[in-house]
Amino acid sequence: MISINCPTCGKRPLSEFHYGEILSVPDTITDDEAIDLDRAFMYNNTEGVKYEAWFHAYGCRRWVRLHRDTRTDEVIDIDSV
Amino acid sequence: MNEFVEAKVDFKWQEPKKTYDVIIIGGGGHGLAAAYFLATRHGITDVAVLERKYIGGGNSGRNTTVIRANYGIPESVRFYKRSVDLYFQLEEETDRWIMHKQKGLVWLAHSEAHVRQEKARAELNTALGAETSYVTPSEIKEICPQIDITGSGQWPVLGGSYHPAGSTARHDRVNWALAEGAMKRGAHIHQRTEVQDLIIENNQIKGVVTNHGKMYANKVLCAVGGHVTSIGDMAGLRLPIRTHPLQAYVTNHYAQSFGPIISSTSLYFYISQTARGEILLGAEIDKQPSYSYRSGYHFLQTCSFRAMTMFPFLRDLRINRQWGGVCDMSADYSPIMSKTEIDGFYITSGWGTWGFKAIPASGESMAALIATDETPDLIAPFSLDRFKRDRTMADRGSAGTH
């Protein structure tokens, strides 16, 4: 993943973007305390395809949403938020 | 042993058995060290180390081999001090030359805040036995004549901390020495053996499912690096870990001697010279989590720019090769060495970018934990449930780069 194809700016180098994680607590965790713990410290750390947000800090300054495979860094889909 | 007396490493490969006393998942430094210390300190030799690829082929073979103890919180200083001490005696103990070389380590401070931080670090570490002293810019220039103390006029060095015990060792040789020591005493190491599932009955670990069939043991240690989350998922454990790539590179041969290991707390890079004479450079992790081992041009560009700010001589060198590894970064930048909610299932993980220096102490402590089922005091603060108890070991400033 050397560049991101920004919907506004076109193909731009990765260094122009800031990474943002879309956090989610799995449905299997129902206990209130466990949910708090999960929100504070735990990560899904997906090995495979996941959604994530990138902020085009040195470009259009808009958030884009990437669908990325973390095993290969291949971008499967991209759209603006 | 010296550099002219080099003996071939003597591995004794065995056929897999159905049952073992202990199974260790992950044939990197931490897994091999656990097997080694189980055999040498506790006489437990019915041990299998399962490695997905080849031993030392993951992050143990991709790191930049800095060994130091100058951490920022007492629990960490004590632990890493133990590891530094064990590294000093590892060559004699294993009778293998691991190319351990004491170089001394300098952390540069470029701001008043960092000067205060490094002064505090020197006090704390010295008090806990890991000798560290505060040094002035002229003293730093004496330790490392190649440094531009003005930081190209942009990043002047205001001071720093000097940690004389800072060393490096050859990572492959550390892995091989530990593997050989464990195998010599009867431990099995199975390469190309991937753990695909864990066998758990009534909250007690019973064994593992591998691509070569099932293997049974009542004690299983997970010593996996970057891919630890997938093992955690098999056990139903939520882990405070994200996997980030970390990159490094070496230049061509630098004819002069570059003595110490130097690290900048503001510019986030560190530099040392390998035994081959190459200049080794590394920086912090990539911002986005990824399991890709790819390294890229952007890292070379930014890291070289920062490094040349402090070391103008690097301009005359060329980049020889670069590589990347994937690091298991814990939420508080401290490792996790612990029992888990599942009986007989232990974990040593969250080694992020700071794992190599901890190999002997982690191996020793985890071996003691497995053998006695009692957590040694040295690693008690690093238990997995510290997040639940809100007793995190936050020390990002000491662990962020190497």
mmCIF file with all atom_site columns, C-alpha atoms in Angstrom, chain B residues 240-321:
data_model
loop_
_atom_site.group_PDB
_atom_site.id
_atom_site.type_symbol
_atom_site.label_atom_id
_atom_site.label_alt_id
_atom_site.label_comp_id
_atom_site.label_asym_id
_atom_site.label_entity_id
_atom_site.label_seq_id
_atom_site.pdbx_PDB_ins_code
_atom_site.Cartn_x
_atom_site.Cartn_y
_atom_site.Cartn_z
_atom_site.occupancy
_atom_site.B_iso_or_equiv
_atom_site.pdbx_formal_charge
_atom_site.auth_seq_id
_atom_site.auth_comp_id
_atom_site.auth_asym_id
_atom_site.auth_atom_id
_atom_site.pdbx_PDB_model_num
ATOM 1  C CA . PRO B 1 240 ? -4.645 -5.749 24.051 1.00 0.00 ? 240 PRO B CA 1
ATOM 2  C CA . ILE B 1 241 ? -2.420 -6.137 21.007 1.00 0.00 ? 241 ILE B CA 1
ATOM 3  C CA . ARG B 1 242 ? -2.179 -4.568 17.579 1.00 0.00 ? 242 ARG B CA 1
ATOM 4  C CA . THR B 1 243 ? 0.190  -5.832 14.915 1.00 0.00 ? 243 THR B CA 1
ATOM 5  C CA . HIS B 1 244 ? 2.266  -3.120 13.271 1.00 0.00 ? 244 HIS B CA 1
ATOM 6  C CA . PRO B 1 245 ? 5.108  -3.405 10.759 1.00 0.00 ? 245 PRO B CA 1
ATOM 7  C CA . LEU B 1 246 ? 8.546  -2.212 11.820 1.00 0.00 ? 246 LEU B CA 1
ATOM 8  C CA . GLN B 1 247 ? 11.219 -1.492 9.272  1.00 0.00 ? 247 GLN B CA 1
ATOM 9  C CA . ALA B 1 248 ? 14.993 -1.214 9.339  1.00 0.00 ? 248 ALA B CA 1
ATOM 10 C CA . TYR B 1 249 ? 17.845 -1.013 6.882  1.00 0.00 ? 249 TYR B CA 1
ATOM 11 C CA . VAL B 1 250 ? 21.622 -1.199 6.595  1.00 0.00 ? 250 VAL B CA 1
ATOM 12 C CA . THR B 1 251 ? 24.044 0.803  4.502  1.00 0.00 ? 251 THR B CA 1
ATOM 13 C CA . ASN B 1 252 ? 27.118 -0.475 2.735  1.00 0.00 ? 252 ASN B CA 1
ATOM 14 C CA . HIS B 1 253 ? 30.360 -0.979 4.649  1.00 0.00 ? 253 HIS B CA 1
ATOM 15 C CA . TYR B 1 254 ? 31.551 1.992  6.680  1.00 0.00 ? 254 TYR B CA 1
ATOM 16 C CA . ALA B 1 255 ? 35.317 1.750  6.916  1.00 0.00 ? 255 ALA B CA 1
ATOM 17 C CA . GLN B 1 256 ? 35.695 3.542  10.233 1.00 0.00 ? 256 GLN B CA 1
ATOM 18 C CA . SER B 1 257 ? 34.588 2.238  13.553 1.00 0.00 ? 257 SER B CA 1
ATOM 19 C CA . PHE B 1 258 ? 31.274 3.532  14.834 1.00 0.00 ? 258 PHE B CA 1
ATOM 20 C CA . GLY B 1 259 ? 31.376 2.573  18.497 1.00 0.00 ? 259 GLY B CA 1
ATOM 21 C CA . PRO B 1 260 ? 28.148 3.165  20.391 1.00 0.00 ? 260 PRO B CA 1
ATOM 22 C CA . ILE B 1 261 ? 24.441 2.732  19.796 1.00 0.00 ? 261 ILE B CA 1
ATOM 23 C CA . ILE B 1 262 ? 22.839 6.169  19.516 1.00 0.00 ? 262 ILE B CA 1
ATOM 24 C CA . SER B 1 263 ? 19.170 6.926  19.700 1.00 0.00 ? 263 SER B CA 1
ATOM 25 C CA . SER B 1 264 ? 17.301 10.206 19.441 1.00 0.00 ? 264 SER B CA 1
ATOM 26 C CA . THR B 1 265 ? 14.239 10.671 21.613 1.00 0.00 ? 265 THR B CA 1
ATOM 27 C CA . SER B 1 266 ? 12.845 13.457 19.423 1.00 0.00 ? 266 SER B CA 1
ATOM 28 C CA . LEU B 1 267 ? 13.772 12.262 15.945 1.00 0.00 ? 267 LEU B CA 1
ATOM 29 C CA . TYR B 1 268 ? 12.749 8.626  16.602 1.00 0.00 ? 268 TYR B CA 1
ATOM 30 C CA . PHE B 1 269 ? 15.638 6.821  15.009 1.00 0.00 ? 269 PHE B CA 1
ATOM 31 C CA . TYR B 1 270 ? 18.573 4.813  16.257 1.00 0.00 ? 270 TYR B CA 1
ATOM 32 C CA . ILE B 1 271 ? 21.877 3.867  14.753 1.00 0.00 ? 271 ILE B CA 1
ATOM 33 C CA . SER B 1 272 ? 24.597 1.302  15.368 1.00 0.00 ? 272 SER B CA 1
ATOM 34 C CA . GLN B 1 273 ? 27.242 -0.563 13.410 1.00 0.00 ? 273 GLN B CA 1
ATOM 35 C CA . THR B 1 274 ? 26.872 -4.257 12.635 1.00 0.00 ? 274 THR B CA 1
ATOM 36 C CA . ALA B 1 275 ? 29.713 -6.754 12.926 1.00 0.00 ? 275 ALA B CA 1
ATOM 37 C CA . ARG B 1 276 ? 30.054 -6.583 9.127  1.00 0.00 ? 276 ARG B CA 1
ATOM 38 C CA . GLY B 1 277 ? 30.691 -2.854 9.346  1.00 0.00 ? 277 GLY B CA 1
ATOM 39 C CA . GLU B 1 278 ? 27.356 -1.794 7.922  1.00 0.00 ? 278 GLU B CA 1
ATOM 40 C CA . ILE B 1 279 ? 25.539 1.088  9.564  1.00 0.00 ? 279 ILE B CA 1
ATOM 41 C CA . LEU B 1 280 ? 22.207 -0.155 10.870 1.00 0.00 ? 280 LEU B CA 1
ATOM 42 C CA . LEU B 1 281 ? 19.298 2.256  11.087 1.00 0.00 ? 281 LEU B CA 1
ATOM 43 C CA . GLY B 1 282 ? 15.830 1.835  12.458 1.00 0.00 ? 282 GLY B CA 1
ATOM 44 C CA . ALA B 1 283 ? 12.907 3.942  13.548 1.00 0.00 ? 283 ALA B CA 1
ATOM 45 C CA . GLU B 1 284 ? 9.469  3.596  15.056 1.00 0.00 ? 284 GLU B CA 1
ATOM 46 C CA . ILE B 1 285 ? 6.625  1.361  13.870 1.00 0.00 ? 285 ILE B CA 1
ATOM 47 C CA . ASP B 1 286 ? 4.414  2.100  10.871 1.00 0.00 ? 286 ASP B CA 1
ATOM 48 C CA . LYS B 1 287 ? 1.249  3.865  11.975 1.00 0.00 ? 287 LYS B CA 1
ATOM 49 C CA . GLN B 1 288 ? -1.246 1.464  10.449 1.00 0.00 ? 288 GLN B CA 1
ATOM 50 C CA . PRO B 1 289 ? -1.688 -2.103 11.746 1.00 0.00 ? 289 PRO B CA 1
ATOM 51 C CA . SER B 1 290 ? -0.667 -4.650 9.150  1.00 0.00 ? 290 SER B CA 1
ATOM 52 C CA . TYR B 1 291 ? 0.621  -8.199 8.826  1.00 0.00 ? 291 TYR B CA 1
ATOM 53 C CA . SER B 1 292 ? 2.494  -7.395 5.632  1.00 0.00 ? 292 SER B CA 1
ATOM 54 C CA . TYR B 1 293 ? 6.249  -7.893 5.787  1.00 0.00 ? 293 TYR B CA 1
ATOM 55 C CA . ARG B 1 294 ? 6.763  -5.364 3.023  1.00 0.00 ? 294 ARG B CA 1
ATOM 56 C CA . SER B 1 295 ? 9.047  -2.395 3.591  1.00 0.00 ? 295 SER B CA 1
ATOM 57 C CA . GLY B 1 296 ? 8.809  0.758  1.576  1.00 0.00 ? 296 GLY B CA 1
ATOM 58 C CA . TYR B 1 297 ? 10.533 3.785  0.157  1.00 0.00 ? 297 TYR B CA 1
ATOM 59 C CA . HIS B 1 298 ? 8.762  6.270  2.418  1.00 0.00 ? 298 HIS B CA 1
ATOM 60 C CA . PHE B 1 299 ? 10.451 4.782  5.470  1.00 0.00 ? 299 PHE B CA 1
ATOM 61 C CA . LEU B 1 300 ? 13.900 4.977  3.851  1.00 0.00 ? 300 LEU B CA 1
ATOM 62 C CA . GLN B 1 301 ? 13.286 8.598  2.950  1.00 0.00 ? 301 GLN B CA 1
ATOM 63 C CA . THR B 1 302 ? 12.112 9.796  6.366  1.00 0.00 ? 302 THR B CA 1
ATOM 64 C CA . CYS B 1 303 ? 14.506 7.726  8.458  1.00 0.00 ? 303 CYS B CA 1
ATOM 65 C CA . SER B 1 304 ? 17.531 8.675  6.337  1.00 0.00 ? 304 SER B CA 1
ATOM 66 C CA . PHE B 1 305 ? 16.586 12.333 6.524  1.00 0.00 ? 305 PHE B CA 1
ATOM 67 C CA . ARG B 1 306 ? 16.399 12.234 10.318 1.00 0.00 ? 306 ARG B CA 1
ATOM 68 C CA . ALA B 1 307 ? 19.584 10.218 10.669 1.00 0.00 ? 307 ALA B CA 1
ATOM 69 C CA . MET B 1 308 ? 21.583 12.516 8.374  1.00 0.00 ? 308 MET B CA 1
ATOM 70 C CA . THR B 1 309 ? 20.488 15.484 10.504 1.00 0.00 ? 309 THR B CA 1
ATOM 71 C CA . MET B 1 310 ? 22.573 14.075 13.347 1.00 0.00 ? 310 MET B CA 1
ATOM 72 C CA . PHE B 1 311 ? 25.164 12.093 11.356 1.00 0.00 ? 311 PHE B CA 1
ATOM 73 C CA . PRO B 1 312 ? 26.212 13.947 8.197  1.00 0.00 ? 312 PRO B CA 1
ATOM 74 C CA . PHE B 1 313 ? 28.742 11.212 7.270  1.00 0.00 ? 313 PHE B CA 1
ATOM 75 C CA . LEU B 1 314 ? 25.799 9.008  6.274  1.00 0.00 ? 314 LEU B CA 1
ATOM 76 C CA . ARG B 1 315 ? 25.448 11.107 3.114  1.00 0.00 ? 315 ARG B CA 1
ATOM 77 C CA . ASP B 1 316 ? 28.422 9.277  1.614  1.00 0.00 ? 316 ASP B CA 1
ATOM 78 C CA . LEU B 1 317 ? 26.973 5.829  2.244  1.00 0.00 ? 317 LEU B CA 1
ATOM 79 C CA . ARG B 1 318 ? 24.520 3.851  0.144  1.00 0.00 ? 318 ARG B CA 1
ATOM 80 C CA . ILE B 1 319 ? 21.599 1.750  1.338  1.00 0.00 ? 319 ILE B CA 1
ATOM 81 C CA . ASN B 1 320 ? 22.382 -1.911 0.975  1.00 0.00 ? 320 ASN B CA 1
ATOM 82 C CA . ARG B 1 321 ? 19.185 -3.659 2.012  1.00 0.00 ? 321 ARG B CA 1
#
